[in-house]
Amino acid sequence: MKKISSQFYKKRTPIVAMSYKNYLNKPEEVGLLVEEIILGLKESKTEFMECFLFPSMGTIETVARFCKGSNLGFGAQNIAPQKNGAYTGEFSIESLIALGGRYVELGHFERKTLFFETNQQIKEKIHLTLSESMIPVLCIGETIKCEGQMLEEILMEQLKELLSEINEEKVVNVILAYEPGWAIGQAKPASIAHIHRSHTCIRRCCERLFTKEIAEHIRIIYGGSVSLTEVSEIVDHQEVDGVFVGRFGHEVNQFLEIIQRVSQMKEE
Ligand code: 13P
């Protein structure tokens, strides 16, 4: 398959991220999977990419142990809005930092629909994450399938609300995950055309919110039923900087192959 050549695309490090959500929760089992992923990464020529994992909360410590000194990063699927304090049942960014994690997933569709997380709460968490020099992986996207102007308005509204108070220096560290709610947990991802159009639209919204230069630095990845079948086509676009994998990455070989496909498409 052809490689993309874009002046701007080359500046952005491609990403393959994966969330285990609450599917894989036993530290020992997850440790073995992570060990295999790290071994696979060592043997692949993918050093130019950024690969990271969001394990379920109870397995973070184990994952941190395996990831130490490797090419695989990790993060938390959620954090409390403040570093510490009376937030019973939440996970503190202090723990993540102490464990050597770098990424914080925020605003996932499941957090919003199952736990009623609001934009205000997400915003606080983005600010905390950036103030601690960590990387927010901010999920955005429409819940009901739509296109064109309506989609652009929804995406712009979300971006404006969540990012507009962040200064330009910091906002370039945010990774945007375009995850349309209707495409999560399905047999197939959104159509390739829809993904490419939406990513172009998100980039355009970032330009309007910030500057063209800032927008060109922000990485935008796609998530929602990503599998080996479509991954090459998904990333075959200059505005798609990688993928956010869910269920179809549980099998280590599949995940490694997804990384391989992305690396082939985005090779420098
Ligand atoms: P699935 O690939 O299982 O649909 O999950 C995607 C996702 O929500 C990643 O954050």
mmCIF file of C-alpha atoms and ligand atoms in Angstrom:
data_model
loop_
_atom_site.group_PDB
_atom_site.id
_atom_site.type_symbol
_atom_site.label_atom_id
_atom_site.label_comp_id
_atom_site.label_asym_id
_atom_site.label_seq_id
_atom_site.Cartn_x
_atom_site.Cartn_y
_atom_site.Cartn_z
ATOM 1 C CA MET A 1 0.000 0.000 0.000
ATOM 2 C CA LYS A 2 1.206 3.497 -0.747
ATOM 3 C CA LYS A 3 2.904 5.663 1.851
ATOM 4 C CA ILE A 4 1.613 9.105 2.627
ATOM 5 C CA SER A 5 3.853 12.060 2.092
ATOM 6 C CA SER A 6 2.769 15.232 3.736
ATOM 7 C CA GLN A 7 4.915 18.047 4.935
ATOM 8 C CA PHE A 8 3.015 18.233 8.221
ATOM 9 C CA TYR A 9 2.313 14.617 8.846
ATOM 10 C CA LYS A 10 6.036 13.905 9.138
ATOM 11 C CA LYS A 11 6.371 16.146 12.154
ATOM 12 C CA ARG A 12 3.884 14.150 14.180
ATOM 13 C CA THR A 13 4.899 10.902 15.846
ATOM 14 C CA PRO A 14 2.423 8.148 14.932
ATOM 15 C CA ILE A 15 0.571 6.467 17.776
ATOM 16 C CA VAL A 16 -0.880 3.072 18.527
ATOM 17 C CA ALA A 17 -2.680 3.052 21.865
ATOM 18 C CA MET A 18 -4.840 0.391 23.451
ATOM 19 C CA SER A 19 -7.245 0.292 26.354
ATOM 20 C CA TYR A 20 -8.027 -2.909 28.218
ATOM 21 C CA LYS A 21 -11.050 -1.108 29.733
ATOM 22 C CA ASN A 22 -12.281 -3.542 32.386
ATOM 23 C CA TYR A 23 -11.909 -6.617 30.184
ATOM 24 C CA LEU A 24 -8.555 -7.823 31.525
ATOM 25 C CA ASN A 25 -8.202 -7.379 35.247
ATOM 26 C CA LYS A 26 -5.916 -10.053 36.653
ATOM 27 C CA PRO A 27 -2.428 -8.645 37.255
ATOM 28 C CA GLU A 28 -0.571 -11.860 36.468
ATOM 29 C CA GLU A 29 -2.389 -12.475 33.180
ATOM 30 C CA VAL A 30 -2.037 -8.873 32.078
ATOM 31 C CA GLY A 31 1.648 -8.937 33.045
ATOM 32 C CA LEU A 32 2.216 -11.881 30.694
ATOM 33 C CA LEU A 33 0.433 -10.125 27.835
ATOM 34 C CA VAL A 34 2.421 -6.950 28.358
ATOM 35 C CA GLU A 35 5.663 -8.924 28.476
ATOM 36 C CA GLU A 36 4.794 -10.425 25.089
ATOM 37 C CA ILE A 37 3.905 -7.031 23.629
ATOM 38 C CA ILE A 38 7.203 -5.570 24.806
ATOM 39 C CA LEU A 39 9.146 -8.487 23.322
ATOM 40 C CA GLY A 40 7.307 -8.071 20.036
ATOM 41 C CA LEU A 41 8.011 -4.337 20.009
ATOM 42 C CA LYS A 42 11.715 -4.980 20.554
ATOM 43 C CA GLU A 43 11.840 -7.166 17.475
ATOM 44 C CA SER A 44 9.908 -4.731 15.291
ATOM 45 C CA LYS A 45 11.284 -1.642 13.668
ATOM 46 C CA THR A 46 8.815 0.703 15.259
ATOM 47 C CA GLU A 47 10.986 2.900 17.466
ATOM 48 C CA PHE A 48 9.798 5.980 15.579
ATOM 49 C CA MET A 49 6.267 5.369 16.858
ATOM 50 C CA GLU A 50 4.623 5.927 20.242
ATOM 51 C CA CYS A 51 2.854 2.864 21.619
ATOM 52 C CA PHE A 52 1.040 2.823 24.914
ATOM 53 C CA LEU A 53 -1.502 0.976 26.945
ATOM 54 C CA PHE A 54 -4.305 1.848 29.342
ATOM 55 C CA PRO A 55 -4.597 -1.150 31.657
ATOM 56 C CA SER A 56 -7.467 -1.519 34.102
ATOM 57 C CA MET A 57 -6.796 0.168 37.425
ATOM 58 C CA GLY A 58 -5.975 -2.942 39.439
ATOM 59 C CA THR A 59 -3.288 -3.998 36.983
ATOM 60 C CA ILE A 60 -1.506 -0.675 36.560
ATOM 61 C CA GLU A 61 1.241 -1.476 39.036
ATOM 62 C CA THR A 62 2.057 -4.750 37.321
ATOM 63 C CA VAL A 63 2.034 -3.102 33.901
ATOM 64 C CA ALA A 64 4.304 -0.337 35.226
ATOM 65 C CA ARG A 65 6.838 -2.941 36.361
ATOM 66 C CA PHE A 66 6.965 -4.575 32.939
ATOM 67 C CA CYS A 67 6.990 -1.316 30.992
ATOM 68 C CA LYS A 68 9.936 0.157 32.875
ATOM 69 C CA GLY A 69 12.781 0.773 30.441
ATOM 70 C CA SER A 70 10.766 -0.551 27.473
ATOM 71 C CA ASN A 71 9.274 1.037 24.359
ATOM 72 C CA LEU A 72 5.757 0.582 25.676
ATOM 73 C CA GLY A 73 4.209 3.440 27.635
ATOM 74 C CA PHE A 74 1.181 3.272 29.876
ATOM 75 C CA GLY A 75 -1.399 5.456 31.483
ATOM 76 C CA ALA A 76 -4.605 5.599 33.500
ATOM 77 C CA GLN A 77 -8.130 5.301 32.100
ATOM 78 C CA ASN A 78 -9.293 7.984 34.512
ATOM 79 C CA ILE A 79 -8.017 10.203 37.319
ATOM 80 C CA ALA A 80 -9.496 12.240 40.150
ATOM 81 C CA PRO A 81 -9.903 15.953 39.328
ATOM 82 C CA GLN A 82 -7.403 16.944 42.037
ATOM 83 C CA LYS A 83 -4.012 15.510 42.905
ATOM 84 C CA ASN A 84 -5.220 14.302 46.295
ATOM 85 C CA GLY A 85 -8.039 14.806 48.743
ATOM 86 C CA ALA A 86 -11.503 13.492 49.524
ATOM 87 C CA TYR A 87 -12.224 11.616 46.279
ATOM 88 C CA THR A 88 -13.231 8.190 47.511
ATOM 89 C CA GLY A 89 -12.813 5.478 44.921
ATOM 90 C CA GLU A 90 -10.901 7.591 42.405
ATOM 91 C CA PHE A 91 -7.395 7.077 41.055
ATOM 92 C CA SER A 92 -4.871 9.824 41.753
ATOM 93 C CA ILE A 93 -2.501 11.237 39.176
ATOM 94 C CA GLU A 94 0.077 11.135 41.977
ATOM 95 C CA SER A 95 0.002 7.349 41.863
ATOM 96 C CA LEU A 96 0.341 7.352 38.091
ATOM 97 C CA ILE A 97 3.348 9.664 38.239
ATOM 98 C CA ALA A 98 4.956 7.591 40.981
ATOM 99 C CA LEU A 99 4.517 4.471 38.855
ATOM 100 C CA GLY A 100 6.136 6.092 35.819
ATOM 101 C CA GLY A 101 2.989 6.467 33.679
ATOM 102 C CA ARG A 102 2.711 9.296 31.163
ATOM 103 C CA TYR A 103 -0.799 9.270 29.726
ATOM 104 C CA VAL A 104 -4.248 10.021 31.074
ATOM 105 C CA GLU A 105 -7.304 8.971 29.106
ATOM 106 C CA LEU A 106 -10.109 11.484 29.499
ATOM 107 C CA GLY A 107 -13.673 11.927 28.375
ATOM 108 C CA HIS A 108 -14.209 8.415 27.048
ATOM 109 C CA PHE A 109 -17.740 7.715 25.809
ATOM 110 C CA GLU A 110 -18.195 5.057 28.514
ATOM 111 C CA ARG A 111 -17.140 7.481 31.271
ATOM 112 C CA LYS A 112 -19.700 9.971 29.992
ATOM 113 C CA THR A 113 -22.579 7.569 29.425
ATOM 114 C CA LEU A 114 -22.111 5.069 32.283
ATOM 115 C CA PHE A 115 -20.674 7.398 34.928
ATOM 116 C CA PHE A 116 -22.237 10.661 33.773
ATOM 117 C CA GLU A 117 -18.923 12.473 33.608
ATOM 118 C CA THR A 118 -19.473 16.092 32.588
ATOM 119 C CA ASN A 119 -17.394 18.405 30.417
ATOM 120 C CA GLN A 120 -16.631 20.477 33.504
ATOM 121 C CA GLN A 121 -15.118 17.449 35.230
ATOM 122 C CA ILE A 122 -13.216 16.459 32.096
ATOM 123 C CA LYS A 123 -11.862 19.984 31.806
ATOM 124 C CA GLU A 124 -10.568 19.953 35.368
ATOM 125 C CA LYS A 125 -8.821 16.667 34.674
ATOM 126 C CA ILE A 126 -7.241 17.966 31.472
ATOM 127 C CA HIS A 127 -5.870 20.967 33.359
ATOM 128 C CA LEU A 128 -4.529 18.797 36.161
ATOM 129 C CA THR A 129 -2.923 16.393 33.681
ATOM 130 C CA LEU A 130 -1.189 19.180 31.774
ATOM 131 C CA SER A 131 -0.103 20.964 34.931
ATOM 132 C CA GLU A 132 1.626 17.750 35.996
ATOM 133 C CA SER A 133 3.376 17.551 32.584
ATOM 134 C CA MET A 134 1.461 14.418 31.699
ATOM 135 C CA ILE A 135 -0.264 13.749 28.377
ATOM 136 C CA PRO A 136 -4.055 13.820 28.154
ATOM 137 C CA VAL A 137 -5.617 11.513 25.586
ATOM 138 C CA LEU A 138 -8.870 13.344 25.146
ATOM 139 C CA CYS A 139 -11.758 11.447 23.578
ATOM 140 C CA ILE A 140 -14.213 13.400 21.472
ATOM 141 C CA GLY A 141 -16.837 12.440 18.935
ATOM 142 C CA GLU A 142 -20.525 12.404 18.145
ATOM 143 C CA THR A 143 -22.803 9.911 19.890
ATOM 144 C CA ILE A 144 -25.307 9.583 17.053
ATOM 145 C CA LYS A 145 -24.126 9.132 13.498
ATOM 146 C CA CYS A 146 -24.139 12.391 11.552
ATOM 147 C CA GLU A 147 -22.150 14.152 8.839
ATOM 148 C CA GLY A 148 -21.335 17.519 7.347
ATOM 149 C CA GLN A 149 -22.159 20.734 9.114
ATOM 150 C CA MET A 150 -23.926 19.055 12.004
ATOM 151 C CA LEU A 151 -20.889 16.915 12.765
ATOM 152 C CA GLU A 152 -18.596 19.920 12.476
ATOM 153 C CA GLU A 153 -20.743 21.868 14.931
ATOM 154 C CA ILE A 154 -20.710 19.022 17.456
ATOM 155 C CA LEU A 155 -16.954 18.547 17.233
ATOM 156 C CA MET A 156 -16.271 22.283 17.372
ATOM 157 C CA GLU A 157 -18.483 22.668 20.421
ATOM 158 C CA GLN A 158 -16.692 19.865 22.253
ATOM 159 C CA LEU A 159 -13.242 21.163 21.360
ATOM 160 C CA LYS A 160 -14.132 24.701 22.269
ATOM 161 C CA GLU A 161 -15.555 23.734 25.611
ATOM 162 C CA LEU A 162 -12.724 21.393 26.540
ATOM 163 C CA LEU A 163 -9.670 23.094 25.094
ATOM 164 C CA SER A 164 -10.241 26.805 24.664
ATOM 165 C CA GLU A 165 -8.889 27.765 28.105
ATOM 166 C CA ILE A 166 -5.639 25.886 27.583
ATOM 167 C CA ASN A 167 -2.678 27.936 26.479
ATOM 168 C CA GLU A 168 -1.095 27.259 23.107
ATOM 169 C CA GLU A 169 2.146 25.957 24.551
ATOM 170 C CA LYS A 170 0.333 23.233 26.440
ATOM 171 C CA VAL A 171 -2.390 22.316 23.999
ATOM 172 C CA VAL A 172 0.093 20.786 21.547
ATOM 173 C CA ASN A 173 0.659 18.042 24.126
ATOM 174 C CA VAL A 174 -2.955 16.929 24.019
ATOM 175 C CA ILE A 175 -3.649 13.828 21.954
ATOM 176 C CA LEU A 176 -7.167 13.856 20.533
ATOM 177 C CA ALA A 177 -8.899 10.516 20.144
ATOM 178 C CA TYR A 178 -11.772 10.707 17.710
ATOM 179 C CA GLU A 179 -14.148 8.033 18.992
ATOM 180 C CA PRO A 180 -17.702 8.270 17.670
ATOM 181 C CA GLY A 181 -19.918 6.638 20.316
ATOM 182 C CA TRP A 182 -21.874 4.677 17.712
ATOM 183 C CA ALA A 183 -18.701 3.000 16.413
ATOM 184 C CA ILE A 184 -17.465 1.709 19.788
ATOM 185 C CA GLY A 185 -18.063 -1.960 20.608
ATOM 186 C CA GLN A 186 -19.186 -2.827 17.080
ATOM 187 C CA ALA A 187 -18.068 -5.457 14.600
ATOM 188 C CA LYS A 188 -16.598 -2.802 12.326
ATOM 189 C CA PRO A 189 -15.246 0.719 12.688
ATOM 190 C CA ALA A 190 -16.865 3.803 11.157
ATOM 191 C CA SER A 191 -16.409 3.932 7.392
ATOM 192 C CA ILE A 192 -12.981 4.939 6.170
ATOM 193 C CA ALA A 193 -14.447 7.994 4.429
ATOM 194 C CA HIS A 194 -16.216 9.090 7.626
ATOM 195 C CA ILE A 195 -13.028 8.718 9.679
ATOM 196 C CA HIS A 196 -10.961 10.703 7.200
ATOM 197 C CA ARG A 197 -13.564 13.451 6.862
ATOM 198 C CA SER A 198 -13.955 13.735 10.645
ATOM 199 C CA HIS A 199 -10.210 13.962 11.244
ATOM 200 C CA THR A 200 -9.935 16.690 8.618
ATOM 201 C CA CYS A 201 -12.799 18.473 10.308
ATOM 202 C CA ILE A 202 -11.180 18.191 13.761
ATOM 203 C CA ARG A 203 -7.940 19.625 12.401
ATOM 204 C CA ARG A 204 -9.907 22.502 10.865
ATOM 205 C CA CYS A 205 -11.678 23.160 14.193
ATOM 206 C CA CYS A 206 -8.306 23.230 15.992
ATOM 207 C CA GLU A 207 -7.064 25.763 13.445
ATOM 208 C CA ARG A 208 -10.060 27.951 14.172
ATOM 209 C CA LEU A 209 -9.590 27.613 17.925
ATOM 210 C CA PHE A 210 -5.840 28.115 17.925
ATOM 211 C CA THR A 211 -3.556 28.709 14.941
ATOM 212 C CA LYS A 212 -2.753 26.657 11.868
ATOM 213 C CA GLU A 213 0.653 25.866 13.268
ATOM 214 C CA ILE A 214 -0.687 24.701 16.638
ATOM 215 C CA ALA A 215 -3.360 22.607 14.910
ATOM 216 C CA GLU A 216 -0.705 20.903 12.824
ATOM 217 C CA HIS A 217 1.123 19.757 15.939
ATOM 218 C CA ILE A 218 -1.851 18.131 17.631
ATOM 219 C CA ARG A 219 -2.101 14.416 17.083
ATOM 220 C CA ILE A 220 -5.484 12.947 16.247
ATOM 221 C CA ILE A 221 -6.036 9.210 16.495
ATOM 222 C CA TYR A 222 -9.096 7.131 15.670
ATOM 223 C CA GLY A 223 -10.788 4.698 18.062
ATOM 224 C CA GLY A 224 -13.920 2.560 17.718
ATOM 225 C CA SER A 225 -13.780 -1.127 16.700
ATOM 226 C CA VAL A 226 -10.335 -0.850 15.126
ATOM 227 C CA SER A 227 -9.049 -4.207 13.910
ATOM 228 C CA LEU A 228 -6.335 -5.550 11.679
ATOM 229 C CA THR A 229 -8.772 -5.646 8.768
ATOM 230 C CA GLU A 230 -9.182 -1.906 8.321
ATOM 231 C CA VAL A 231 -6.246 -0.403 10.183
ATOM 232 C CA SER A 232 -4.052 0.299 7.125
ATOM 233 C CA GLU A 233 -6.878 2.099 5.357
ATOM 234 C CA ILE A 234 -7.778 4.042 8.511
ATOM 235 C CA VAL A 235 -4.290 5.500 8.895
ATOM 236 C CA ASP A 236 -3.825 6.060 5.174
ATOM 237 C CA HIS A 237 -4.587 9.733 5.535
ATOM 238 C CA GLN A 238 -2.446 12.659 6.571
ATOM 239 C CA GLU A 239 -4.839 13.762 9.308
ATOM 240 C CA VAL A 240 -4.937 10.358 11.013
ATOM 241 C CA ASP A 241 -1.954 10.023 13.324
ATOM 242 C CA GLY A 242 -2.715 6.583 14.636
ATOM 243 C CA VAL A 243 -5.312 4.387 16.266
ATOM 244 C CA PHE A 244 -6.820 3.671 19.653
ATOM 245 C CA VAL A 245 -7.450 -0.048 19.864
ATOM 246 C CA GLY A 246 -9.977 -1.841 22.096
ATOM 247 C CA ARG A 247 -11.194 -5.444 21.960
ATOM 248 C CA PHE A 248 -9.408 -6.380 18.753
ATOM 249 C CA GLY A 249 -6.049 -5.839 20.416
ATOM 250 C CA HIS A 250 -6.573 -8.271 23.303
ATOM 251 C CA GLU A 251 -4.839 -10.954 21.293
ATOM 252 C CA VAL A 252 -1.146 -9.964 21.450
ATOM 253 C CA ASN A 253 -0.317 -11.003 17.900
ATOM 254 C CA GLN A 254 -3.198 -8.976 16.536
ATOM 255 C CA PHE A 255 -2.070 -5.933 18.487
ATOM 256 C CA LEU A 256 1.523 -6.310 17.315
ATOM 257 C CA GLU A 257 0.341 -6.728 13.749
ATOM 258 C CA ILE A 258 -1.758 -3.557 14.054
ATOM 259 C CA ILE A 259 1.370 -1.712 15.209
ATOM 260 C CA GLN A 260 3.267 -3.174 12.280
ATOM 261 C CA ARG A 261 0.630 -2.034 9.765
ATOM 262 C CA VAL A 262 0.572 1.488 11.170
ATOM 263 C CA SER A 263 4.344 1.639 11.071
ATOM 264 C CA GLN A 264 4.385 0.512 7.431
ATOM 265 C CA MET A 265 1.930 3.233 6.493
ATOM 266 C CA LYS A 266 3.586 5.991 8.494
ATOM 267 C CA GLU A 267 7.230 5.108 8.010
ATOM 268 C CA GLU A 268 9.464 8.138 7.721
HETATM 269 P P1 13P B 1 -13.492 -1.110 20.820
HETATM 270 O O1 13P B 1 -12.373 -1.185 19.796
HETATM 271 O O2 13P B 1 -13.571 -2.340 21.633
HETATM 272 O O3 13P B 1 -14.761 -0.698 20.172
HETATM 273 O O4 13P B 1 -13.084 0.029 21.843
HETATM 274 C C1 13P B 1 -12.623 1.236 21.358
HETATM 275 C C2 13P B 1 -12.414 2.180 22.457
HETATM 276 O O5 13P B 1 -13.347 2.604 23.102
HETATM 277 C C3 13P B 1 -11.025 2.589 22.734
HETATM 278 O O6 13P B 1 -11.008 3.615 23.659
#
